[in-house]
Tab-separated table of C-alpha atoms in Angstrom:
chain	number	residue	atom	x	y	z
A	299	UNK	CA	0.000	0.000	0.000
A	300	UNK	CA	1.476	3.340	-1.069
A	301	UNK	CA	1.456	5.964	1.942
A	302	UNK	CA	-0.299	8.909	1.601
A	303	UNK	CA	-0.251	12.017	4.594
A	304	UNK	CA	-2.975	12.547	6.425
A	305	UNK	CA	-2.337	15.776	8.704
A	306	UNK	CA	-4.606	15.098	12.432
A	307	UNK	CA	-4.782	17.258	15.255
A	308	UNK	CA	-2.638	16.539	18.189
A	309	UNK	CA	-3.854	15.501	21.719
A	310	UNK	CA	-1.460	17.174	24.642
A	311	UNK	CA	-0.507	17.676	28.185
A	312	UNK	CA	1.695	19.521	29.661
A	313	UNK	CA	3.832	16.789	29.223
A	314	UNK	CA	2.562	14.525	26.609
A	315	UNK	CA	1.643	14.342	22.909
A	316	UNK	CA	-0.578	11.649	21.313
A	317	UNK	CA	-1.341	10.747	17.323
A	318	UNK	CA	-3.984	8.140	16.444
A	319	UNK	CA	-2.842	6.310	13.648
A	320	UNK	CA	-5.916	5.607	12.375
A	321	UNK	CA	-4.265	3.192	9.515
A	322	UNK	CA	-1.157	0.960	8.657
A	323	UNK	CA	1.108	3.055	6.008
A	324	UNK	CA	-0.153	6.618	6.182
A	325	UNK	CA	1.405	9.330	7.147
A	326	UNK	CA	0.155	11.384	9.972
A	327	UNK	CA	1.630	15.231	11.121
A	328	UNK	CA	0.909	16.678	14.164
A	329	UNK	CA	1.986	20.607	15.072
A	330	UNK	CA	3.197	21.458	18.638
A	331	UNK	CA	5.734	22.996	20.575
A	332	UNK	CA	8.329	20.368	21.262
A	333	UNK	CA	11.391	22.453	23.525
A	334	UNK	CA	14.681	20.729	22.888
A	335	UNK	CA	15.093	17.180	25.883
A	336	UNK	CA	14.426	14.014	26.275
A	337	UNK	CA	11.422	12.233	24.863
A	338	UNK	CA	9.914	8.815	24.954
A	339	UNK	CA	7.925	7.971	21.590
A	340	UNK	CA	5.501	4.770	22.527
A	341	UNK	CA	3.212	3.009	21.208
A	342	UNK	CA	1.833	-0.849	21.679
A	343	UNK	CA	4.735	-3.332	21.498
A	344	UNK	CA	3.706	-4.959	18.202
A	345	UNK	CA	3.434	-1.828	16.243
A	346	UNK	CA	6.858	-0.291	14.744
A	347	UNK	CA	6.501	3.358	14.709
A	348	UNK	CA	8.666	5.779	12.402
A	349	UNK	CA	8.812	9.227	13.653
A	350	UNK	CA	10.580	12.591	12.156
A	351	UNK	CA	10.642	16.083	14.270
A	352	UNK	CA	11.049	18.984	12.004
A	353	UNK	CA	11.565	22.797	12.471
A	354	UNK	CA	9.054	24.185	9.596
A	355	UNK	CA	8.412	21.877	6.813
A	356	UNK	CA	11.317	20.903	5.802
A	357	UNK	CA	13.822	21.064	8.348
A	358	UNK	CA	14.525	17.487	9.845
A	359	UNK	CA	15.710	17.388	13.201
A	360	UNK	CA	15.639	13.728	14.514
A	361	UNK	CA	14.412	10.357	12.882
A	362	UNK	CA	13.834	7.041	15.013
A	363	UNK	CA	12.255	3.861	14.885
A	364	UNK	CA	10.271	2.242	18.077
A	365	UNK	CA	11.623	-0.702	19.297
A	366	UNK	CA	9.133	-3.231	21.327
A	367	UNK	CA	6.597	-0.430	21.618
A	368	UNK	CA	8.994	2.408	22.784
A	369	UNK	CA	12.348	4.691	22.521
A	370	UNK	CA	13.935	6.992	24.320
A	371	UNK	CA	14.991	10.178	22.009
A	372	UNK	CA	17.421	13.115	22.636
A	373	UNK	CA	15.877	16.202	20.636
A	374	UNK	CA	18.942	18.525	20.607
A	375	UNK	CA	16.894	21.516	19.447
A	376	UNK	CA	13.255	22.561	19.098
A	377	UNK	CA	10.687	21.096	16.736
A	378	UNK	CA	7.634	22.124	16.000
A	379	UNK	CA	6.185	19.067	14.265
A	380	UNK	CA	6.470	15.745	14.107
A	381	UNK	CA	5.415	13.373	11.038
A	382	UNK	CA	4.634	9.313	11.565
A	383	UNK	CA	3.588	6.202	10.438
A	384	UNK	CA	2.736	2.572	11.803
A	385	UNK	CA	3.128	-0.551	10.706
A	386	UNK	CA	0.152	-2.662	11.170
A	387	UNK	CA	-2.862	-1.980	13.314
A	388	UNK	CA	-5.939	0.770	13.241
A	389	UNK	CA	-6.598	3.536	15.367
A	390	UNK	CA	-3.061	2.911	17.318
A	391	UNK	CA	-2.370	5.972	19.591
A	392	UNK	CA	1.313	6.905	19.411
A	393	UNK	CA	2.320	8.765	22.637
A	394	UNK	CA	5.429	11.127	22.954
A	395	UNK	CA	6.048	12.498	26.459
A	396	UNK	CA	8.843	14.504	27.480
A	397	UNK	CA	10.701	13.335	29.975
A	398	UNK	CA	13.670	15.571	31.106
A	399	UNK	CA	15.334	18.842	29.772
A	400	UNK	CA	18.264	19.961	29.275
A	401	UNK	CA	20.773	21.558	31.722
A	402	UNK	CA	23.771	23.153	30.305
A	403	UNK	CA	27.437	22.239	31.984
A	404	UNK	CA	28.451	25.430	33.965
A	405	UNK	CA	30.831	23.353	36.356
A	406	UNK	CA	34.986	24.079	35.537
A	407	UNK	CA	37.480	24.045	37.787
A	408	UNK	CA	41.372	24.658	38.220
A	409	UNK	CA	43.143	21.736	39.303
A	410	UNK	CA	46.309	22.023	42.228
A	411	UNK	CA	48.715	19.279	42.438
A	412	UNK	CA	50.935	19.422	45.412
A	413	UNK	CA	54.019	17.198	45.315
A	414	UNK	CA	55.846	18.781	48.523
A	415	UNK	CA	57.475	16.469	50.652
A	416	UNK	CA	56.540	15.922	54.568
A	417	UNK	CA	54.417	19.511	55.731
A	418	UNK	CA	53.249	22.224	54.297
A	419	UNK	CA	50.141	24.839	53.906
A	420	UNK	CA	47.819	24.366	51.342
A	421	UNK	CA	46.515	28.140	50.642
A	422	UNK	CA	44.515	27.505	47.800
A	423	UNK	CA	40.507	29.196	47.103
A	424	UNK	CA	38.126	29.143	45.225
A	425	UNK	CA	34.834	30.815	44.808
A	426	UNK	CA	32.446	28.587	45.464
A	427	UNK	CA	34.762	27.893	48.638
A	428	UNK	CA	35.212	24.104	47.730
A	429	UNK	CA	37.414	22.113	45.663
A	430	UNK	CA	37.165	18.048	45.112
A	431	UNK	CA	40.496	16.461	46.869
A	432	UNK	CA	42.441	13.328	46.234
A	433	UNK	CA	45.529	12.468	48.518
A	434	UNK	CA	47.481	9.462	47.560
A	435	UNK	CA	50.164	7.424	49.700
A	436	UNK	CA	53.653	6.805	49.288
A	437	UNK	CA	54.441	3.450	47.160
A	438	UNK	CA	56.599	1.033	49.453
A	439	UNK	CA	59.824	-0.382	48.965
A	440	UNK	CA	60.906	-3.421	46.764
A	441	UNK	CA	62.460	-6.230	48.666
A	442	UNK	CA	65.562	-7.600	47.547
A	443	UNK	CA	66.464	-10.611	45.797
A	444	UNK	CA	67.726	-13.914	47.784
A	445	UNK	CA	71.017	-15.510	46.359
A	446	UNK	CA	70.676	-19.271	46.570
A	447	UNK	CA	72.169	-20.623	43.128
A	448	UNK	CA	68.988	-22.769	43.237
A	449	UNK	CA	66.489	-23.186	40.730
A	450	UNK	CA	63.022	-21.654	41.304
A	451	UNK	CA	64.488	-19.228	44.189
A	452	UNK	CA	62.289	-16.419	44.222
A	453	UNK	CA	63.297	-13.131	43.728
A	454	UNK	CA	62.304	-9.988	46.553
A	455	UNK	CA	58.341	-9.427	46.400
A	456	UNK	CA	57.338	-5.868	44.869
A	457	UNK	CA	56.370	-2.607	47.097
A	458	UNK	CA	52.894	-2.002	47.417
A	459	UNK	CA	51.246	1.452	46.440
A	460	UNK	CA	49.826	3.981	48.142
A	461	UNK	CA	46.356	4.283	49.113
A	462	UNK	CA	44.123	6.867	47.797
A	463	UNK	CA	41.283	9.010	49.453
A	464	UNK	CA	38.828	11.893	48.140
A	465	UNK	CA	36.068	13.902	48.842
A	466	UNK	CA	34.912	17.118	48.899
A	467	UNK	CA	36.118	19.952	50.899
A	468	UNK	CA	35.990	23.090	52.312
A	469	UNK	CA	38.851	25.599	51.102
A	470	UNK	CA	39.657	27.662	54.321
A	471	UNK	CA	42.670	29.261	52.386
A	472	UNK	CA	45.556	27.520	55.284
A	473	UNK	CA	45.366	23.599	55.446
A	474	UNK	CA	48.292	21.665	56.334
A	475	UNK	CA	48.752	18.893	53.916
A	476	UNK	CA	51.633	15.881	54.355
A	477	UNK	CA	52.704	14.140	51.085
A	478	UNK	CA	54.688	10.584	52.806
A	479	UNK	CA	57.847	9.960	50.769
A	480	UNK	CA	58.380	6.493	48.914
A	481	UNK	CA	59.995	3.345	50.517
A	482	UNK	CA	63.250	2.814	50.156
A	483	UNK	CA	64.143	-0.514	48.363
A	484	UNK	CA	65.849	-3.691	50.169
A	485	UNK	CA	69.217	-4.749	49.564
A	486	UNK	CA	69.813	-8.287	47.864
A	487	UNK	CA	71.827	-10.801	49.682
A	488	UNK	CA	75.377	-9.753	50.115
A	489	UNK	CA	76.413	-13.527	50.791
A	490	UNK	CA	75.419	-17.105	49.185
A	491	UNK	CA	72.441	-18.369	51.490
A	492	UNK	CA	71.451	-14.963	52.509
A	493	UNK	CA	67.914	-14.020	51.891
A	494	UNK	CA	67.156	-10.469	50.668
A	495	UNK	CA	66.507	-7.553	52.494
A	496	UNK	CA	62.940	-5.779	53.277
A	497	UNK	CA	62.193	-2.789	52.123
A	498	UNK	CA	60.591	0.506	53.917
A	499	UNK	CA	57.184	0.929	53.713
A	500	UNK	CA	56.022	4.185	52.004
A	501	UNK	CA	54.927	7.032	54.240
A	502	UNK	CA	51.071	8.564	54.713
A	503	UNK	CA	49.701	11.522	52.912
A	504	UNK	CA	47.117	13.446	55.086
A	505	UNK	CA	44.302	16.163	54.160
A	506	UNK	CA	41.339	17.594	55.389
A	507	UNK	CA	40.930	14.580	57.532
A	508	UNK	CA	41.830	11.737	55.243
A	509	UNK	CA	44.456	9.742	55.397
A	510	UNK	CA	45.600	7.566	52.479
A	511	UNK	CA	48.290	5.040	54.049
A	512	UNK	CA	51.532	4.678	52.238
A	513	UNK	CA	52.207	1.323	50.601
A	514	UNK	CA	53.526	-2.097	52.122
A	515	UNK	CA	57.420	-2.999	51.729
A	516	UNK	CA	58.007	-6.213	49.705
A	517	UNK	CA	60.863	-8.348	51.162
A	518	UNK	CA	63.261	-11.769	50.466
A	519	UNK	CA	61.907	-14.791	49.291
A	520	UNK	CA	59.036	-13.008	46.992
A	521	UNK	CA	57.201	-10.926	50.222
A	522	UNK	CA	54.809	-9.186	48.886
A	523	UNK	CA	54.220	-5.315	50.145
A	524	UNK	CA	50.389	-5.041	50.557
A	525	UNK	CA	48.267	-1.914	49.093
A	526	UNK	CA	48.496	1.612	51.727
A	527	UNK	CA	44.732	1.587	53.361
A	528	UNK	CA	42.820	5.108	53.253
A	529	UNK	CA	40.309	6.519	55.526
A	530	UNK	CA	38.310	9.683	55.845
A	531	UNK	CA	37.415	9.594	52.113
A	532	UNK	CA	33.969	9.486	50.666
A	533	UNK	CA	35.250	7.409	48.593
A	534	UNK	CA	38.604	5.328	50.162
A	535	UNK	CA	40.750	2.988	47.958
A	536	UNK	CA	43.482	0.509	48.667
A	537	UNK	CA	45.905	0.638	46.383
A	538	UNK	CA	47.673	-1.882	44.346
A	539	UNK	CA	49.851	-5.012	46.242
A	540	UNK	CA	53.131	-5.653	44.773
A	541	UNK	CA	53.915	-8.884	42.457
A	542	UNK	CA	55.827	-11.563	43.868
A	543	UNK	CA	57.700	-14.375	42.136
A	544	UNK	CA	58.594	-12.357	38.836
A	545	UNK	CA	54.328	-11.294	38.845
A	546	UNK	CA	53.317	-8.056	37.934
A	547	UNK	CA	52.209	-5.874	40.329
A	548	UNK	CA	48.367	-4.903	40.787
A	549	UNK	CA	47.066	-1.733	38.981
A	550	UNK	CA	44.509	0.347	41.419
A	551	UNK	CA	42.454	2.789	39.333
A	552	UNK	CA	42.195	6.419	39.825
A	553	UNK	CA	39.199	7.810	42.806
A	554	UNK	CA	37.455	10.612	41.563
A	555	UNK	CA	38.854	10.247	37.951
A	556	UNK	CA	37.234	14.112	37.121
A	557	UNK	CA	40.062	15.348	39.450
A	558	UNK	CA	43.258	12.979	37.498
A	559	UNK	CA	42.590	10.458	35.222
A	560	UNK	CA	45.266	7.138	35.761
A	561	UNK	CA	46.206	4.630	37.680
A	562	UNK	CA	48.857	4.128	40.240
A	563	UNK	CA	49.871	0.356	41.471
A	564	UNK	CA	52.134	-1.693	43.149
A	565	UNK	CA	55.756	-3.197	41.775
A	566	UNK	CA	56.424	-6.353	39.922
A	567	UNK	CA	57.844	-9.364	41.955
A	568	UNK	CA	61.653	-10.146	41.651
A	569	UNK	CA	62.824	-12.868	38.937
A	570	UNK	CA	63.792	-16.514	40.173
A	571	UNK	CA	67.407	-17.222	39.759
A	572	UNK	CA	68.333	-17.511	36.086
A	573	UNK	CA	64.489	-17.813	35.279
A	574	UNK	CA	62.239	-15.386	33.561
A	575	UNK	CA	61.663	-12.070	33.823
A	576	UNK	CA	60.637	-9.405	36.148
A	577	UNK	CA	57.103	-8.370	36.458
A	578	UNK	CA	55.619	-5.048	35.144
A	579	UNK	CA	54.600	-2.802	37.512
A	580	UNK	CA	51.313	-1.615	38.279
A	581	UNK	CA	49.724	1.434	37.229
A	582	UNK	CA	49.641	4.130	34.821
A	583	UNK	CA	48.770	7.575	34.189
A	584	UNK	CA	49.323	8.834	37.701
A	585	UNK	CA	51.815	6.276	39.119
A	586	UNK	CA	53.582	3.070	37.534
A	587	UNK	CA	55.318	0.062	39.705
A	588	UNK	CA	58.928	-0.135	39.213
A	589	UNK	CA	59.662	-3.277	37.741
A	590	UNK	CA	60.610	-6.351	38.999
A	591	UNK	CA	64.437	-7.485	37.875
A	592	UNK	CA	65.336	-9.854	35.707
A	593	UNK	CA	67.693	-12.243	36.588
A	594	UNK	CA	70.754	-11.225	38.738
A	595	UNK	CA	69.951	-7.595	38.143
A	596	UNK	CA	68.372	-5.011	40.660
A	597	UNK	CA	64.191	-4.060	40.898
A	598	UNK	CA	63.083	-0.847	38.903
A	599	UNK	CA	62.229	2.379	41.010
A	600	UNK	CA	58.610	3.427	40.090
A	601	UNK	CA	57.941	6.791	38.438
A	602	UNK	CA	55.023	9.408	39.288
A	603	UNK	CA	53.415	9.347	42.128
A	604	UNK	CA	52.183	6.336	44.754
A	605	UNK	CA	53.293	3.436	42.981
A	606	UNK	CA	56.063	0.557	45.167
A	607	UNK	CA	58.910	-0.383	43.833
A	608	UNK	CA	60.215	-3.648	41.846
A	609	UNK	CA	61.732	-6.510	43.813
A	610	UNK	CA	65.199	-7.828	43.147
A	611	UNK	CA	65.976	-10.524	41.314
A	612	UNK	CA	67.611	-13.857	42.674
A	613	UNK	CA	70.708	-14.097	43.680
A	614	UNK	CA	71.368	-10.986	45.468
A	615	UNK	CA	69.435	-7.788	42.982
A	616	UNK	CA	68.627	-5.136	45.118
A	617	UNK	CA	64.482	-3.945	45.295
A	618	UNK	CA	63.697	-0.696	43.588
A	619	UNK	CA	62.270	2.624	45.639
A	620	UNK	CA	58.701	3.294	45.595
A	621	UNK	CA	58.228	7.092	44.268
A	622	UNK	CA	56.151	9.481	46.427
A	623	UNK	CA	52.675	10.670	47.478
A	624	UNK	CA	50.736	13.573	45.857
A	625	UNK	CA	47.390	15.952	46.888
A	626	UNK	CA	45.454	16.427	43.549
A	627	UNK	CA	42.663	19.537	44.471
A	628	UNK	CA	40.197	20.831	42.069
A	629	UNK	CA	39.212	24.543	42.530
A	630	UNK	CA	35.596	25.066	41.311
C-alpha cells in the first residue's frame, strides 16, 4: 500500500503528545511545541513506529524507529512538528512524552597538584569555597632478591602502592597537607644463602581529615608489600599489592577520575634465579610500579606518584624505591 499524509490534530498535556494512527502506512503530522530534551515515543509493542521532528516543513531534526513499543529520544533543538507512520494496526495511539530537559554544563574548575614532601600549607581558594580532593600514599619499597644458586628461588616481592582518598572539601585558604615519601628498596643478599633484604614501607599523605596510608614494603623470598589503606574519604581505595615471584604488580584505578585520570599500582615481583623475567609494575597515568628485575639484576624504582617499587631478582638484585605521594585539588 502506497502511503499517503494525512495531517490530524494533536492531543497534549503539559507533558505529553498523542497521534492516532488511524491506519497501517499513512502518514500522519501533528503541530506542537516540542522544547529541545528528552522524549519517549511509545506506542503498543507490536506496532513499529517511524517518527521525524522537524523545524518548519522541511527542516529534519531527529528520525527514530520504536523498538518493542517504545524509545527513548534526545531532541537537541526545538521542533515544532512531528510526522509518523505505523506498521500494522488501526486507530493505534502513538504517545510522545517529554521526559527531562536539558541543563547546560556550567561546572569548571582549576586543578592544584601538590608534590611537597613531609608539611606544608595548602593556601589555595576558590569561589564557590570548595574544591574536590584526592591524597594518595607513598608506594613502598621493593624487597631484595635472595642468592641461593637454586632453581626456582624467588626473587624480593614488589612494594605495594599507596592508598588513595577523596572527597569534597571546604577551602579555608591555610590547610596543612603531608605528602609521605616512597619506601626505600631492600638490599639483595650480600652472601650465598642470605635471603634479601625488606624494604621501607612508604609514608602517609594526610588532608582535610583523610588519610591515604603509604604502601607495604616487599621483602626476600618473593614478600609481597600489601596496598596503603585510606580513611576519611567518601570514597577510600586501597591501592595496588606488589607482584611476587617475577608477577606483575596490581594496577589500582584512579578515585574521583574528574580530578586525574590514571592509575597508580604496586611493583612487579623479583625474577627466580636464572628464570624469567621481572614483572611489570602496576599502574599508569598517575603512578607506575617499578619493575621487577630480571635475573641477577636489581628491581626498577617506580615513576610518578604512589606506585612501590620492583623486587630484586635472585641471587642478590637489590628492590627498587617506591616514588612518592601527591594531593590532587580541584578549585571550582
Amino acid at each position: 500500500m502506497a502511503i499517503s499524509i494525512f495531517p490530524v490534530p494533536v492531543a497534549s498535556t503539559s507533558a505529553a503528545s498523542s497521534i492516532v494512527a488511524a491506519s497501517a502506512n499513512t502518514m500522519y503530522e501533528g503541530v506542537s511545541n516540542f522544547s529541545a530534551g528528552v522524549y519517549t515515543v511509545s506506542c503498543v509493542s507490536t506496532t513499529i513506529t517511524n517518527f521525524e521532528f522537524y523545524s518548519g516543513a522541511g527542516n529534519l531534526i531527529l528520525a527514530g524507529v520504536t523498538s518493542s513499543g517504545t524509545v527513548q529520544i534526545n531532541l537537541a533543538s526545538s521542533a515544532d512538528r512531528v510526522r509518523l507512520y505505523t506498521n500494522t494496526g488501526t486507530n493505534v495511539a502513538v504517545t510522545i512524552t517529554k521526559t527531562a530537559d536539558f541543563l547546560s554544563n556550567v561546572f569548571s574548575g582549576t586543578l592544584d597538584t601538590i608534590t611537597t614532601l613531609g608539611t606544608s600549607t595548602y593556601t589555595g581558594t576558590s569561589a564557590s569555597g570548595f574544591g574536590y580532593a584526592v591524597v594518595i600514599g607513598g608506594g613502598g619499597g621493593g624487597g631484595g632478591g635472595n642468592f641461593n644458586n637454586t632453581a626456582g628461588t624467588p626473587g624480593g616481592g614488589g612494594g605495594g602502592g599507596g592508598g588513595i582518598a577523596a572527597k569534597l572539601v571546604q577551602l579555608t585558604g591555610s590547610m596543612t597537607v603531608v605528602i609521605g615519601s616512597g619506601g626505600g628498596g631492600g638490599a639483595g643478599a650480600g652472601s650465598f644463602g642470605g635471603s634479601g633484604g625488606t624494604g621501607t614501607a612508604g609514608g602517609n599523605s594526610t588532608f582535610a581529615g583523610m588519610t591515604a596510608g603509604g604502601g607495604g614494603a616487599g621483602g626476600g623470598w618473593g614478600a609481597t608489600g600489601a596496598g596503603g589503606t585510606a580513611s576519611g574519604g567518601t570514597v577510600n581505595t586501597t591501592g595496588g599489592a606488589g607482584g611476587g615471584n617475577f608477577t606483575a604488580g596490581a594496577t589500582t584505578p584512579s578515585t574521583y577520575a574528574f580530578v586525574k585520570s590514571g592509575t597508580t599500582g604496586g611493583g612487579g615481583g623479583g625474577a627466580q634465579f636464572n628464570t624469567g623475567t621481572g614483572g611489570a609494575g602496576g599502574g599508569s597515568g598517575i603512578g607506575t610500579g617499578g619493575a621487577g628485575g630480571n635475573p641477577n639484576a636489581s628491581g626498577g624504582g617506580a615513576s610518578g606518584y604512589g606506585a612501590g617499587g620492583g623486587g630484586g631478582a635472585s641471587n642478590s638484585g637489590n628492590g627498587g624505591s617506591g616514588s612518592q605521594g601527591v594531593l590532587y585539588v580541584l578549585r571550582f
